[in-house]
JSON list of C-alpha atoms in Angstrom, two decimals:
[
{"chain": "A", "resi": 1, "resn": "ALA", "atom": "CA", "xyz": [-74.22, -43.16, -1.23]},
{"chain": "A", "resi": 2, "resn": "ARG", "atom": "CA", "xyz": [-75.13, -39.37, -0.86]},
{"chain": "A", "resi": 3, "resn": "VAL", "atom": "CA", "xyz": [-72.90, -38.47, -4.00]},
{"chain": "A", "resi": 4, "resn": "GLN", "atom": "CA", "xyz": [-74.79, -41.28, -5.83]},
{"chain": "A", "resi": 5, "resn": "SER", "atom": "CA", "xyz": [-78.16, -39.96, -4.91]},
{"chain": "A", "resi": 6, "resn": "LEU", "atom": "CA", "xyz": [-77.36, -36.34, -5.93]},
{"chain": "A", "resi": 7, "resn": "MET", "atom": "CA", "xyz": [-75.41, -37.37, -9.30]},
{"chain": "A", "resi": 8, "resn": "PRO", "atom": "CA", "xyz": [-73.58, -34.18, -9.60]},
{"chain": "A", "resi": 9, "resn": "ASP", "atom": "CA", "xyz": [-71.51, -33.45, -12.56]},
{"chain": "A", "resi": 10, "resn": "LEU", "atom": "CA", "xyz": [-68.60, -32.50, -10.29]},
{"chain": "A", "resi": 11, "resn": "HIS", "atom": "CA", "xyz": [-67.56, -33.40, -6.83]},
{"chain": "A", "resi": 12, "resn": "VAL", "atom": "CA", "xyz": [-64.89, -31.24, -5.21]},
{"chain": "A", "resi": 13, "resn": "PHE", "atom": "CA", "xyz": [-63.62, -33.20, -1.99]},
{"chain": "A", "resi": 14, "resn": "GLY", "atom": "CA", "xyz": [-60.93, -32.56, 0.44]},
{"chain": "A", "resi": 15, "resn": "HIS", "atom": "CA", "xyz": [-59.05, -33.68, 3.42]},
{"chain": "A", "resi": 16, "resn": "THR", "atom": "CA", "xyz": [-57.10, -36.66, 1.72]},
{"chain": "A", "resi": 17, "resn": "HIS", "atom": "CA", "xyz": [-54.07, -34.65, 1.20]},
{"chain": "A", "resi": 18, "resn": "PHE", "atom": "CA", "xyz": [-53.45, -36.44, -2.12]},
{"chain": "A", "resi": 19, "resn": "GLY", "atom": "CA", "xyz": [-54.22, -34.74, -5.54]},
{"chain": "A", "resi": 20, "resn": "TRP", "atom": "CA", "xyz": [-56.98, -36.32, -7.54]},
{"chain": "A", "resi": 21, "resn": "ASP", "atom": "CA", "xyz": [-59.06, -35.95, -10.74]},
{"chain": "A", "resi": 22, "resn": "GLN", "atom": "CA", "xyz": [-60.97, -38.86, -12.08]},
{"chain": "A", "resi": 23, "resn": "GLU", "atom": "CA", "xyz": [-64.52, -39.67, -13.28]},
{"chain": "A", "resi": 24, "resn": "LEU", "atom": "CA", "xyz": [-66.21, -42.40, -11.66]},
{"chain": "A", "resi": 25, "resn": "ASP", "atom": "CA", "xyz": [-69.39, -43.89, -12.29]},
{"chain": "A", "resi": 26, "resn": "GLY", "atom": "CA", "xyz": [-70.43, -40.61, -14.24]},
{"chain": "A", "resi": 27, "resn": "VAL", "atom": "CA", "xyz": [-69.25, -38.11, -11.68]},
{"chain": "A", "resi": 28, "resn": "ARG", "atom": "CA", "xyz": [-66.00, -36.21, -11.88]},
{"chain": "A", "resi": 29, "resn": "TYR", "atom": "CA", "xyz": [-64.02, -36.02, -8.45]},
{"chain": "A", "resi": 30, "resn": "ILE", "atom": "CA", "xyz": [-61.32, -33.37, -8.00]},
{"chain": "A", "resi": 31, "resn": "GLN", "atom": "CA", "xyz": [-59.23, -32.93, -4.89]},
{"chain": "A", "resi": 32, "resn": "ALA", "atom": "CA", "xyz": [-56.49, -30.23, -5.16]},
{"chain": "A", "resi": 33, "resn": "PRO", "atom": "CA", "xyz": [-54.97, -30.07, -1.73]},
{"chain": "A", "resi": 34, "resn": "LEU", "atom": "CA", "xyz": [-52.77, -27.17, -0.40]},
{"chain": "A", "resi": 35, "resn": "ALA", "atom": "CA", "xyz": [-51.25, -29.39, 2.04]},
{"chain": "A", "resi": 36, "resn": "TYR", "atom": "CA", "xyz": [-48.81, -28.91, 4.88]},
{"chain": "A", "resi": 37, "resn": "ALA", "atom": "CA", "xyz": [-45.26, -27.58, 4.31]},
{"chain": "A", "resi": 38, "resn": "PHE", "atom": "CA", "xyz": [-43.69, -30.86, 5.11]},
{"chain": "A", "resi": 39, "resn": "GLU", "atom": "CA", "xyz": [-45.74, -32.63, 2.59]},
{"chain": "A", "resi": 40, "resn": "ARG", "atom": "CA", "xyz": [-44.99, -29.97, 0.03]},
{"chain": "A", "resi": 41, "resn": "LYS", "atom": "CA", "xyz": [-41.33, -30.66, 0.48]},
{"chain": "A", "resi": 42, "resn": "ASN", "atom": "CA", "xyz": [-41.45, -34.50, 0.77]},
{"chain": "A", "resi": 43, "resn": "ARG", "atom": "CA", "xyz": [-44.23, -35.59, -1.87]},
{"chain": "A", "resi": 44, "resn": "MET", "atom": "CA", "xyz": [-45.01, -32.82, -4.29]},
{"chain": "A", "resi": 45, "resn": "ARG", "atom": "CA", "xyz": [-45.75, -35.32, -7.03]},
{"chain": "A", "resi": 46, "resn": "SER", "atom": "CA", "xyz": [-48.70, -37.01, -4.91]},
{"chain": "A", "resi": 47, "resn": "LEU", "atom": "CA", "xyz": [-50.24, -33.52, -4.19]},
{"chain": "A", "resi": 48, "resn": "SER", "atom": "CA", "xyz": [-50.25, -31.85, -7.60]},
{"chain": "A", "resi": 49, "resn": "VAL", "atom": "CA", "xyz": [-53.04, -31.81, -9.93]},
{"chain": "A", "resi": 50, "resn": "GLY", "atom": "CA", "xyz": [-52.28, -30.98, -13.67]},
{"chain": "A", "resi": 51, "resn": "CYS", "atom": "CA", "xyz": [-48.93, -29.63, -14.40]},
{"chain": "A", "resi": 52, "resn": "ALA", "atom": "CA", "xyz": [-48.65, -26.72, -12.23]},
{"chain": "A", "resi": 53, "resn": "PRO", "atom": "CA", "xyz": [-47.50, -26.94, -8.62]},
{"chain": "A", "resi": 54, "resn": "LEU", "atom": "CA", "xyz": [-49.76, -26.56, -5.76]},
{"chain": "A", "resi": 55, "resn": "ARG", "atom": "CA", "xyz": [-52.28, -23.65, -6.34]},
{"chain": "A", "resi": 56, "resn": "LEU", "atom": "CA", "xyz": [-55.93, -22.80, -5.82]},
{"chain": "A", "resi": 57, "resn": "LEU", "atom": "CA", "xyz": [-57.57, -24.81, -8.72]},
{"chain": "A", "resi": 58, "resn": "GLN", "atom": "CA", "xyz": [-60.46, -23.23, -10.87]},
{"chain": "A", "resi": 59, "resn": "VAL", "atom": "CA", "xyz": [-62.83, -25.72, -11.74]},
{"chain": "A", "resi": 60, "resn": "PHE", "atom": "CA", "xyz": [-65.62, -23.90, -13.68]},
{"chain": "A", "resi": 61, "resn": "ASP", "atom": "CA", "xyz": [-65.57, -20.60, -15.48]},
{"chain": "A", "resi": 62, "resn": "SER", "atom": "CA", "xyz": [-68.89, -18.92, -16.44]},
{"chain": "A", "resi": 63, "resn": "GLN", "atom": "CA", "xyz": [-67.08, -16.60, -18.75]},
{"chain": "A", "resi": 64, "resn": "GLU", "atom": "CA", "xyz": [-65.93, -19.37, -20.88]},
{"chain": "A", "resi": 65, "resn": "GLY", "atom": "CA", "xyz": [-69.24, -20.96, -21.40]},
{"chain": "A", "resi": 66, "resn": "GLY", "atom": "CA", "xyz": [-69.69, -22.69, -18.40]},
{"chain": "A", "resi": 67, "resn": "LYS", "atom": "CA", "xyz": [-67.14, -25.45, -18.98]},
{"chain": "A", "resi": 68, "resn": "PHE", "atom": "CA", "xyz": [-65.19, -27.75, -16.61]},
{"chain": "A", "resi": 69, "resn": "PRO", "atom": "CA", "xyz": [-61.47, -27.97, -17.51]},
{"chain": "A", "resi": 70, "resn": "ALA", "atom": "CA", "xyz": [-60.12, -30.96, -19.28]},
{"chain": "A", "resi": 71, "resn": "GLU", "atom": "CA", "xyz": [-59.37, -33.71, -16.81]},
{"chain": "A", "resi": 72, "resn": "MET", "atom": "CA", "xyz": [-55.95, -33.20, -15.44]},
{"chain": "A", "resi": 73, "resn": "SER", "atom": "CA", "xyz": [-53.14, -35.71, -14.28]},
{"chain": "A", "resi": 74, "resn": "ALA", "atom": "CA", "xyz": [-52.78, -36.57, -10.72]},
{"chain": "A", "resi": 75, "resn": "ALA", "atom": "CA", "xyz": [-50.45, -39.32, -9.34]},
{"chain": "A", "resi": 76, "resn": "TRP", "atom": "CA", "xyz": [-53.06, -41.39, -7.41]},
{"chain": "A", "resi": 77, "resn": "SER", "atom": "CA", "xyz": [-56.17, -40.91, -9.87]},
{"chain": "A", "resi": 78, "resn": "ASP", "atom": "CA", "xyz": [-53.58, -41.86, -12.63]},
{"chain": "A", "resi": 79, "resn": "TYR", "atom": "CA", "xyz": [-52.64, -44.95, -10.75]},
{"chain": "A", "resi": 80, "resn": "TYR", "atom": "CA", "xyz": [-56.19, -46.14, -10.10]},
{"chain": "A", "resi": 81, "resn": "LYS", "atom": "CA", "xyz": [-56.82, -45.55, -14.01]},
{"chain": "A", "resi": 82, "resn": "VAL", "atom": "CA", "xyz": [-54.25, -48.26, -14.76]},
{"chain": "A", "resi": 83, "resn": "TYR", "atom": "CA", "xyz": [-54.81, -50.58, -11.58]},
{"chain": "A", "resi": 84, "resn": "GLN", "atom": "CA", "xyz": [-58.64, -51.12, -11.03]},
{"chain": "A", "resi": 85, "resn": "ARG", "atom": "CA", "xyz": [-59.71, -50.16, -7.63]},
{"chain": "A", "resi": 86, "resn": "ASP", "atom": "CA", "xyz": [-61.15, -52.76, -5.31]},
{"chain": "A", "resi": 87, "resn": "PRO", "atom": "CA", "xyz": [-63.13, -51.35, -2.31]},
{"chain": "A", "resi": 88, "resn": "SER", "atom": "CA", "xyz": [-63.45, -54.69, -0.78]},
{"chain": "A", "resi": 89, "resn": "ASN", "atom": "CA", "xyz": [-59.70, -55.22, -0.56]},
{"chain": "A", "resi": 90, "resn": "MET", "atom": "CA", "xyz": [-58.87, -54.25, 2.94]},
{"chain": "A", "resi": 91, "resn": "GLU", "atom": "CA", "xyz": [-55.10, -55.33, 2.75]},
{"chain": "A", "resi": 92, "resn": "PRO", "atom": "CA", "xyz": [-52.71, -52.56, 3.57]},
{"chain": "A", "resi": 93, "resn": "ALA", "atom": "CA", "xyz": [-50.79, -51.49, 0.58]},
{"chain": "A", "resi": 94, "resn": "TRP", "atom": "CA", "xyz": [-47.06, -52.33, 0.22]},
{"chain": "A", "resi": 95, "resn": "TRP", "atom": "CA", "xyz": [-45.77, -49.00, 0.52]},
{"chain": "A", "resi": 96, "resn": "THR", "atom": "CA", "xyz": [-47.86, -47.85, 3.60]},
{"chain": "A", "resi": 97, "resn": "THR", "atom": "CA", "xyz": [-44.83, -48.52, 5.94]},
{"chain": "A", "resi": 98, "resn": "LYS", "atom": "CA", "xyz": [-41.09, -48.01, 5.48]},
{"chain": "A", "resi": 99, "resn": "LYS", "atom": "CA", "xyz": [-40.49, -51.29, 7.27]},
{"chain": "A", "resi": 100, "resn": "GLU", "atom": "CA", "xyz": [-42.69, -53.24, 4.94]},
{"chain": "A", "resi": 101, "resn": "TYR", "atom": "CA", "xyz": [-41.10, -51.49, 2.06]},
{"chain": "A", "resi": 102, "resn": "ARG", "atom": "CA", "xyz": [-37.74, -52.20, 3.12]},
{"chain": "A", "resi": 103, "resn": "ARG", "atom": "CA", "xyz": [-38.67, -55.92, 3.81]},
{"chain": "A", "resi": 104, "resn": "SER", "atom": "CA", "xyz": [-40.18, -56.33, 0.11]},
{"chain": "A", "resi": 105, "resn": "ARG", "atom": "CA", "xyz": [-36.85, -54.87, -1.26]},
{"chain": "A", "resi": 106, "resn": "ARG", "atom": "CA", "xyz": [-34.51, -57.51, 0.16]}
]
């Protein structure tokens, strides 16, 4: 609700430990986590934003005419570009536990 009331061009957020770059309802959301070492080792694809490995991400450059970078690829925001999000769906995703994943693969 707060982001909607402010309507910024860009909202940089954190703490999710997943890379994200997507425009929703006219606001661009970017999350470029640095992550823990074990996360970098085990799930780099879900952390990365753009083609480069984890790094500090520059999102604005006044010397380049004050432009934001072009939207970048990030695993989870790319997923939701294909599969529409449903905030009312409270069911756990099938991949959230290894036990459930193994059961579904049988």
